[in-house]
């Protein structure tokens, strides 16, 4: 039997106490982690995942998404309207979502001079936008208001497409020429026009 004053006995006692403290600390840590994970778990099932996306259109479903033309030059408005259309299309894919609900949500997110423009409309014109038969109809009307008729842009793109020329065999120049041609080709619906299709290929 070991004596309490024996150095070996003292060391064994301290060692056992240290192991016990370590195990208790690990157990407390595990309990804390379990508690945190249970708090983050929805009562209906999967854990809540924090939103790590930015405030741009990539966070399409977030309530922080706003639509404005104030932060870009006029030349890029067409691209911004395409982003708006894409957001509306994504919202429309959600269950139980209707055209009217998407249009209302979209119009509520307008900011900057887009908001000023919409607020300055008379009630009748606001109702025309709100009661558009489809999201596409609403977006086309909005596009026409700020960028002009789509048909007019197609006519310009068609003319530019047939005037495009590349007199260089440099791969970079050829690639740039192809990108310019392809951009106009799809805008004017070249895939449905055999004459244009032959011109690009």
PDB file of C-alpha atoms in Angstrom:
ATOM      1  CA  UNK A   1       0.000   0.000   0.000  1.00  0.00           C
ATOM      2  CA  UNK A   2       1.395   3.373  -1.007  1.00  0.00           C
ATOM      3  CA  UNK A   3       1.964   5.994   1.610  1.00  0.00           C
ATOM      4  CA  UNK A   4       0.467   9.483   1.046  1.00  0.00           C
ATOM      5  CA  UNK A   5       3.906  11.073   1.474  1.00  0.00           C
ATOM      6  CA  UNK A   6       5.490   8.775  -1.112  1.00  0.00           C
ATOM      7  CA  UNK A   7       6.626  10.890  -4.137  1.00  0.00           C
ATOM      8  CA  UNK A   8       5.406   8.215  -6.572  1.00  0.00           C
ATOM      9  CA  UNK A   9       1.971   8.201  -4.952  1.00  0.00           C
ATOM     10  CA  UNK A  10       1.792  12.010  -5.094  1.00  0.00           C
ATOM     11  CA  UNK A  11       2.768  12.020  -8.785  1.00  0.00           C
ATOM     12  CA  UNK A  12       0.161   9.324  -9.638  1.00  0.00           C
ATOM     13  CA  UNK A  13      -2.552  11.261  -7.809  1.00  0.00           C
ATOM     14  CA  UNK A  14      -1.713  14.501  -9.623  1.00  0.00           C
ATOM     15  CA  UNK A  15      -1.548  12.668 -12.949  1.00  0.00           C
ATOM     16  CA  UNK A  16      -5.002  11.112 -12.418  1.00  0.00           C
ATOM     17  CA  UNK A  17      -6.423  14.492 -11.384  1.00  0.00           C
ATOM     18  CA  UNK A  18      -4.966  16.146 -14.516  1.00  0.00           C
ATOM     19  CA  UNK A  19      -6.467  13.420 -16.739  1.00  0.00           C
ATOM     20  CA  UNK A  20      -9.829  13.869 -15.038  1.00  0.00           C
ATOM     21  CA  UNK A  21      -9.715  17.659 -15.543  1.00  0.00           C
ATOM     22  CA  UNK A  22      -8.767  17.196 -19.199  1.00  0.00           C
ATOM     23  CA  UNK A  23     -11.648  14.776 -19.792  1.00  0.00           C
ATOM     24  CA  UNK A  24     -14.074  17.124 -18.016  1.00  0.00           C
ATOM     25  CA  UNK A  25     -12.862  20.052 -20.155  1.00  0.00           C
ATOM     26  CA  UNK A  26     -13.297  18.058 -23.366  1.00  0.00           C
ATOM     27  CA  UNK A  27     -16.768  16.941 -22.283  1.00  0.00           C
ATOM     28  CA  UNK A  28     -17.798  20.528 -21.530  1.00  0.00           C
ATOM     29  CA  UNK A  29     -16.479  21.659 -24.901  1.00  0.00           C
ATOM     30  CA  UNK A  30     -18.423  18.905 -26.691  1.00  0.00           C
ATOM     31  CA  UNK A  31     -21.602  19.783 -24.777  1.00  0.00           C
ATOM     32  CA  UNK A  32     -21.197  23.424 -25.773  1.00  0.00           C
ATOM     33  CA  UNK A  33     -20.733  22.494 -29.450  1.00  0.00           C
ATOM     34  CA  UNK A  34     -23.800  20.247 -29.333  1.00  0.00           C
ATOM     35  CA  UNK A  35     -25.834  23.064 -27.790  1.00  0.00           C
ATOM     36  CA  UNK A  36     -24.709  25.568 -30.437  1.00  0.00           C
ATOM     37  CA  UNK A  37     -25.465  23.202 -33.315  1.00  0.00           C
ATOM     38  CA  UNK A  38     -28.904  22.429 -31.891  1.00  0.00           C
ATOM     39  CA  UNK A  39     -29.655  26.157 -31.658  1.00  0.00           C
ATOM     40  CA  UNK A  40     -28.692  26.633 -35.304  1.00  0.00           C
ATOM     41  CA  UNK A  41     -30.929  23.785 -36.406  1.00  0.00           C
ATOM     42  CA  UNK A  42     -34.398  24.581 -37.614  1.00  0.00           C
ATOM     43  CA  UNK A  43     -37.199  22.787 -35.818  1.00  0.00           C
ATOM     44  CA  UNK A  44     -38.408  21.583 -39.237  1.00  0.00           C
ATOM     45  CA  UNK A  45     -35.183  19.916 -40.271  1.00  0.00           C
ATOM     46  CA  UNK A  46     -31.915  21.069 -41.842  1.00  0.00           C
ATOM     47  CA  UNK A  47     -29.507  23.435 -40.101  1.00  0.00           C
ATOM     48  CA  UNK A  48     -29.731  27.129 -40.846  1.00  0.00           C
ATOM     49  CA  UNK A  49     -26.918  28.114 -43.199  1.00  0.00           C
ATOM     50  CA  UNK A  50     -25.813  31.746 -42.920  1.00  0.00           C
ATOM     51  CA  UNK A  51     -26.061  33.876 -46.049  1.00  0.00           C
ATOM     52  CA  UNK A  52     -22.518  34.463 -47.258  1.00  0.00           C
ATOM     53  CA  UNK A  53     -23.432  36.021 -50.603  1.00  0.00           C
ATOM     54  CA  UNK A  54     -23.016  39.689 -51.290  1.00  0.00           C
ATOM     55  CA  UNK A  55     -25.794  42.252 -51.797  1.00  0.00           C
ATOM     56  CA  UNK A  56     -25.674  41.916 -55.579  1.00  0.00           C
ATOM     57  CA  UNK A  57     -28.038  39.994 -57.817  1.00  0.00           C
ATOM     58  CA  UNK A  58     -26.222  36.791 -56.998  1.00  0.00           C
ATOM     59  CA  UNK A  59     -28.139  36.809 -53.712  1.00  0.00           C
ATOM     60  CA  UNK A  60     -31.269  36.633 -55.781  1.00  0.00           C
ATOM     61  CA  UNK A  61     -33.637  35.386 -53.137  1.00  0.00           C
ATOM     62  CA  UNK A  62     -32.504  37.744 -50.378  1.00  0.00           C
ATOM     63  CA  UNK A  63     -34.625  40.686 -49.305  1.00  0.00           C
ATOM     64  CA  UNK A  64     -31.549  42.948 -49.575  1.00  0.00           C
ATOM     65  CA  UNK A  65     -31.575  42.852 -53.392  1.00  0.00           C
ATOM     66  CA  UNK A  66     -32.224  46.301 -54.851  1.00  0.00           C
ATOM     67  CA  UNK A  67     -32.387  47.435 -58.462  1.00  0.00           C
ATOM     68  CA  UNK A  68     -30.835  50.688 -59.622  1.00  0.00           C
ATOM     69  CA  UNK A  69     -29.225  52.246 -62.679  1.00  0.00           C
ATOM     70  CA  UNK A  70     -27.421  54.950 -60.698  1.00  0.00           C
ATOM     71  CA  UNK A  71     -24.168  53.006 -60.316  1.00  0.00           C
ATOM     72  CA  UNK A  72     -23.493  52.227 -64.004  1.00  0.00           C
ATOM     73  CA  UNK A  73     -23.101  54.257 -67.231  1.00  0.00           C
ATOM     74  CA  UNK A  74     -25.948  54.398 -69.751  1.00  0.00           C
ATOM     75  CA  UNK A  75     -24.147  52.036 -72.113  1.00  0.00           C
ATOM     76  CA  UNK A  76     -24.498  49.197 -69.560  1.00  0.00           C
ATOM     77  CA  UNK A  77     -28.193  49.663 -68.847  1.00  0.00           C
ATOM     78  CA  UNK A  78     -29.139  46.918 -71.270  1.00  0.00           C
ATOM     79  CA  UNK A  79     -27.030  44.411 -69.298  1.00  0.00           C
ATOM     80  CA  UNK A  80     -28.595  45.562 -66.032  1.00  0.00           C
ATOM     81  CA  UNK A  81     -32.089  45.041 -67.442  1.00  0.00           C
ATOM     82  CA  UNK A  82     -31.052  41.520 -68.439  1.00  0.00           C
ATOM     83  CA  UNK A  83     -29.952  40.912 -64.827  1.00  0.00           C
ATOM     84  CA  UNK A  84     -33.306  42.201 -63.593  1.00  0.00           C
ATOM     85  CA  UNK A  85     -35.108  39.894 -66.017  1.00  0.00           C
ATOM     86  CA  UNK A  86     -32.997  36.948 -64.809  1.00  0.00           C
ATOM     87  CA  UNK A  87     -33.864  37.739 -61.172  1.00  0.00           C
ATOM     88  CA  UNK A  88     -37.576  37.877 -62.011  1.00  0.00           C
ATOM     89  CA  UNK A  89     -37.350  34.557 -63.870  1.00  0.00           C
ATOM     90  CA  UNK A  90     -35.601  32.946 -60.888  1.00  0.00           C
ATOM     91  CA  UNK A  91     -38.258  34.266 -58.493  1.00  0.00           C
ATOM     92  CA  UNK A  92     -40.984  32.914 -60.761  1.00  0.00           C
ATOM     93  CA  UNK A  93     -39.565  29.386 -60.359  1.00  0.00           C
ATOM     94  CA  UNK A  94     -40.323  29.394 -56.631  1.00  0.00           C
ATOM     95  CA  UNK A  95     -43.348  27.366 -55.512  1.00  0.00           C
ATOM     96  CA  UNK A  96     -46.699  29.204 -55.393  1.00  0.00           C
ATOM     97  CA  UNK A  97     -45.135  32.320 -56.959  1.00  0.00           C
ATOM     98  CA  UNK A  98     -47.261  34.242 -59.474  1.00  0.00           C
ATOM     99  CA  UNK A  99     -46.446  36.839 -62.131  1.00  0.00           C
ATOM    100  CA  UNK A 100     -48.230  39.512 -60.110  1.00  0.00           C
ATOM    101  CA  UNK A 101     -46.303  38.687 -56.919  1.00  0.00           C
ATOM    102  CA  UNK A 102     -42.952  38.785 -58.751  1.00  0.00           C
ATOM    103  CA  UNK A 103     -43.797  42.103 -60.432  1.00  0.00           C
ATOM    104  CA  UNK A 104     -44.849  43.638 -57.098  1.00  0.00           C
ATOM    105  CA  UNK A 105     -41.661  42.385 -55.445  1.00  0.00           C
ATOM    106  CA  UNK A 106     -39.559  43.708 -58.326  1.00  0.00           C
ATOM    107  CA  UNK A 107     -41.162  47.167 -58.335  1.00  0.00           C
ATOM    108  CA  UNK A 108     -40.791  47.402 -54.545  1.00  0.00           C
ATOM    109  CA  UNK A 109     -37.022  46.910 -54.927  1.00  0.00           C
ATOM    110  CA  UNK A 110     -36.453  49.832 -57.315  1.00  0.00           C
ATOM    111  CA  UNK A 111     -34.094  52.462 -55.895  1.00  0.00           C
ATOM    112  CA  UNK A 112     -32.446  55.690 -57.013  1.00  0.00           C
ATOM    113  CA  UNK A 113     -33.891  57.469 -60.005  1.00  0.00           C
ATOM    114  CA  UNK A 114     -35.754  54.292 -61.022  1.00  0.00           C
ATOM    115  CA  UNK A 115     -37.762  54.683 -57.796  1.00  0.00           C
ATOM    116  CA  UNK A 116     -38.184  58.430 -58.437  1.00  0.00           C
ATOM    117  CA  UNK A 117     -39.409  57.679 -61.957  1.00  0.00           C
ATOM    118  CA  UNK A 118     -41.916  55.074 -60.775  1.00  0.00           C
ATOM    119  CA  UNK A 119     -43.213  57.278 -57.948  1.00  0.00           C
ATOM    120  CA  UNK A 120     -43.720  60.155 -60.393  1.00  0.00           C
ATOM    121  CA  UNK A 121     -46.027  58.048 -62.594  1.00  0.00           C
ATOM    122  CA  UNK A 122     -49.736  58.603 -62.240  1.00  0.00           C
ATOM    123  CA  UNK A 123     -51.745  55.891 -60.528  1.00  0.00           C
ATOM    124  CA  UNK A 124     -53.092  54.579 -63.833  1.00  0.00           C
ATOM    125  CA  UNK A 125     -49.617  53.962 -65.275  1.00  0.00           C
ATOM    126  CA  UNK A 126     -48.414  52.389 -62.039  1.00  0.00           C
ATOM    127  CA  UNK A 127     -51.373  50.001 -62.212  1.00  0.00           C
ATOM    128  CA  UNK A 128     -50.476  49.193 -65.818  1.00  0.00           C
ATOM    129  CA  UNK A 129     -47.054  47.984 -64.679  1.00  0.00           C
ATOM    130  CA  UNK A 130     -48.453  46.152 -61.646  1.00  0.00           C
ATOM    131  CA  UNK A 131     -51.130  44.393 -63.696  1.00  0.00           C
ATOM    132  CA  UNK A 132     -48.871  43.360 -66.582  1.00  0.00           C
ATOM    133  CA  UNK A 133     -50.024  39.950 -67.887  1.00  0.00           C
ATOM    134  CA  UNK A 134     -46.491  38.521 -67.631  1.00  0.00           C
ATOM    135  CA  UNK A 135     -43.139  39.449 -66.127  1.00  0.00           C
ATOM    136  CA  UNK A 136     -41.690  39.699 -69.652  1.00  0.00           C
ATOM    137  CA  UNK A 137     -44.356  42.224 -70.620  1.00  0.00           C
ATOM    138  CA  UNK A 138     -43.515  44.388 -67.601  1.00  0.00           C
ATOM    139  CA  UNK A 139     -39.755  44.182 -68.238  1.00  0.00           C
ATOM    140  CA  UNK A 140     -40.164  44.975 -71.951  1.00  0.00           C
ATOM    141  CA  UNK A 141     -42.223  48.062 -71.093  1.00  0.00           C
ATOM    142  CA  UNK A 142     -39.589  49.171 -68.587  1.00  0.00           C
ATOM    143  CA  UNK A 143     -36.804  48.502 -71.085  1.00  0.00           C
ATOM    144  CA  UNK A 144     -38.601  50.504 -73.763  1.00  0.00           C
ATOM    145  CA  UNK A 145     -39.019  53.386 -71.303  1.00  0.00           C
ATOM    146  CA  UNK A 146     -35.271  53.712 -70.682  1.00  0.00           C
ATOM    147  CA  UNK A 147     -33.462  52.091 -73.624  1.00  0.00           C
ATOM    148  CA  UNK A 148     -35.884  52.371 -76.526  1.00  0.00           C
ATOM    149  CA  UNK A 149     -37.602  49.773 -78.657  1.00  0.00           C
ATOM    150  CA  UNK A 150     -36.013  46.329 -78.918  1.00  0.00           C
ATOM    151  CA  UNK A 151     -36.741  46.268 -82.664  1.00  0.00           C
ATOM    152  CA  UNK A 152     -34.739  49.444 -83.166  1.00  0.00           C
ATOM    153  CA  UNK A 153     -31.749  47.924 -81.368  1.00  0.00           C
ATOM    154  CA  UNK A 154     -32.038  44.788 -83.496  1.00  0.00           C
ATOM    155  CA  UNK A 155     -31.960  46.882 -86.671  1.00  0.00           C
ATOM    156  CA  UNK A 156     -28.793  48.636 -85.495  1.00  0.00           C
ATOM    157  CA  UNK A 157     -27.182  45.323 -84.485  1.00  0.00           C
ATOM    158  CA  UNK A 158     -28.058  43.782 -87.881  1.00  0.00           C
ATOM    159  CA  UNK A 159     -26.449  46.686 -89.718  1.00  0.00           C
ATOM    160  CA  UNK A 160     -23.340  46.514 -87.512  1.00  0.00           C
ATOM    161  CA  UNK A 161     -23.146  42.732 -87.969  1.00  0.00           C
ATOM    162  CA  UNK A 162     -22.910  42.992 -91.761  1.00  0.00           C
ATOM    163  CA  UNK A 163     -20.373  45.828 -91.552  1.00  0.00           C
ATOM    164  CA  UNK A 164     -17.984  43.917 -89.265  1.00  0.00           C
ATOM    165  CA  UNK A 165     -14.648  43.079 -90.890  1.00  0.00           C
ATOM    166  CA  UNK A 166     -11.386  41.675 -89.624  1.00  0.00           C
ATOM    167  CA  UNK A 167      -8.263  42.186 -91.746  1.00  0.00           C
ATOM    168  CA  UNK A 168      -5.855  40.540 -89.331  1.00  0.00           C
ATOM    169  CA  UNK A 169      -4.791  36.944 -88.857  1.00  0.00           C
ATOM    170  CA  UNK A 170      -3.601  37.628 -85.332  1.00  0.00           C
ATOM    171  CA  UNK A 171      -5.449  35.180 -83.026  1.00  0.00           C
ATOM    172  CA  UNK A 172      -6.263  37.946 -80.523  1.00  0.00           C
ATOM    173  CA  UNK A 173      -7.797  40.129 -83.236  1.00  0.00           C
ATOM    174  CA  UNK A 174      -9.741  37.197 -84.661  1.00  0.00           C
ATOM    175  CA  UNK A 175     -11.046  36.309 -81.210  1.00  0.00           C
ATOM    176  CA  UNK A 176     -12.161  39.895 -80.570  1.00  0.00           C
ATOM    177  CA  UNK A 177     -13.841  40.026 -83.990  1.00  0.00           C
ATOM    178  CA  UNK A 178     -15.666  36.757 -83.312  1.00  0.00           C
ATOM    179  CA  UNK A 179     -16.895  38.022 -79.922  1.00  0.00           C
ATOM    180  CA  UNK A 180     -18.238  41.218 -81.504  1.00  0.00           C
ATOM    181  CA  UNK A 181     -19.935  39.242 -84.264  1.00  0.00           C
ATOM    182  CA  UNK A 182     -21.391  36.622 -81.904  1.00  0.00           C
ATOM    183  CA  UNK A 183     -22.840  39.301 -79.602  1.00  0.00           C
ATOM    184  CA  UNK A 184     -24.766  40.853 -82.500  1.00  0.00           C
ATOM    185  CA  UNK A 185     -25.557  37.471 -84.059  1.00  0.00           C
ATOM    186  CA  UNK A 186     -27.557  36.311 -81.041  1.00  0.00           C
ATOM    187  CA  UNK A 187     -29.184  39.723 -80.554  1.00  0.00           C
ATOM    188  CA  UNK A 188     -30.644  39.687 -84.075  1.00  0.00           C
ATOM    189  CA  UNK A 189     -31.724  36.034 -83.881  1.00  0.00           C
ATOM    190  CA  UNK A 190     -29.148  34.772 -86.356  1.00  0.00           C
ATOM    191  CA  UNK A 191     -29.665  31.139 -85.382  1.00  0.00           C
ATOM    192  CA  UNK A 192     -33.112  31.292 -87.038  1.00  0.00           C
ATOM    193  CA  UNK A 193     -31.912  33.056 -90.192  1.00  0.00           C
ATOM    194  CA  UNK A 194     -30.035  30.755 -92.624  1.00  0.00           C
ATOM    195  CA  UNK A 195     -28.458  33.699 -94.506  1.00  0.00           C
ATOM    196  CA  UNK A 196     -26.915  35.150 -91.361  1.00  0.00           C
ATOM    197  CA  UNK A 197     -25.890  31.692 -90.162  1.00  0.00           C
ATOM    198  CA  UNK A 198     -23.817  31.160 -93.310  1.00  0.00           C
ATOM    199  CA  UNK A 199     -22.220  34.575 -92.895  1.00  0.00           C
ATOM    200  CA  UNK A 200     -20.932  33.765 -89.407  1.00  0.00           C
ATOM    201  CA  UNK A 201     -19.718  30.229 -90.157  1.00  0.00           C
TER     202      UNK A 201
END
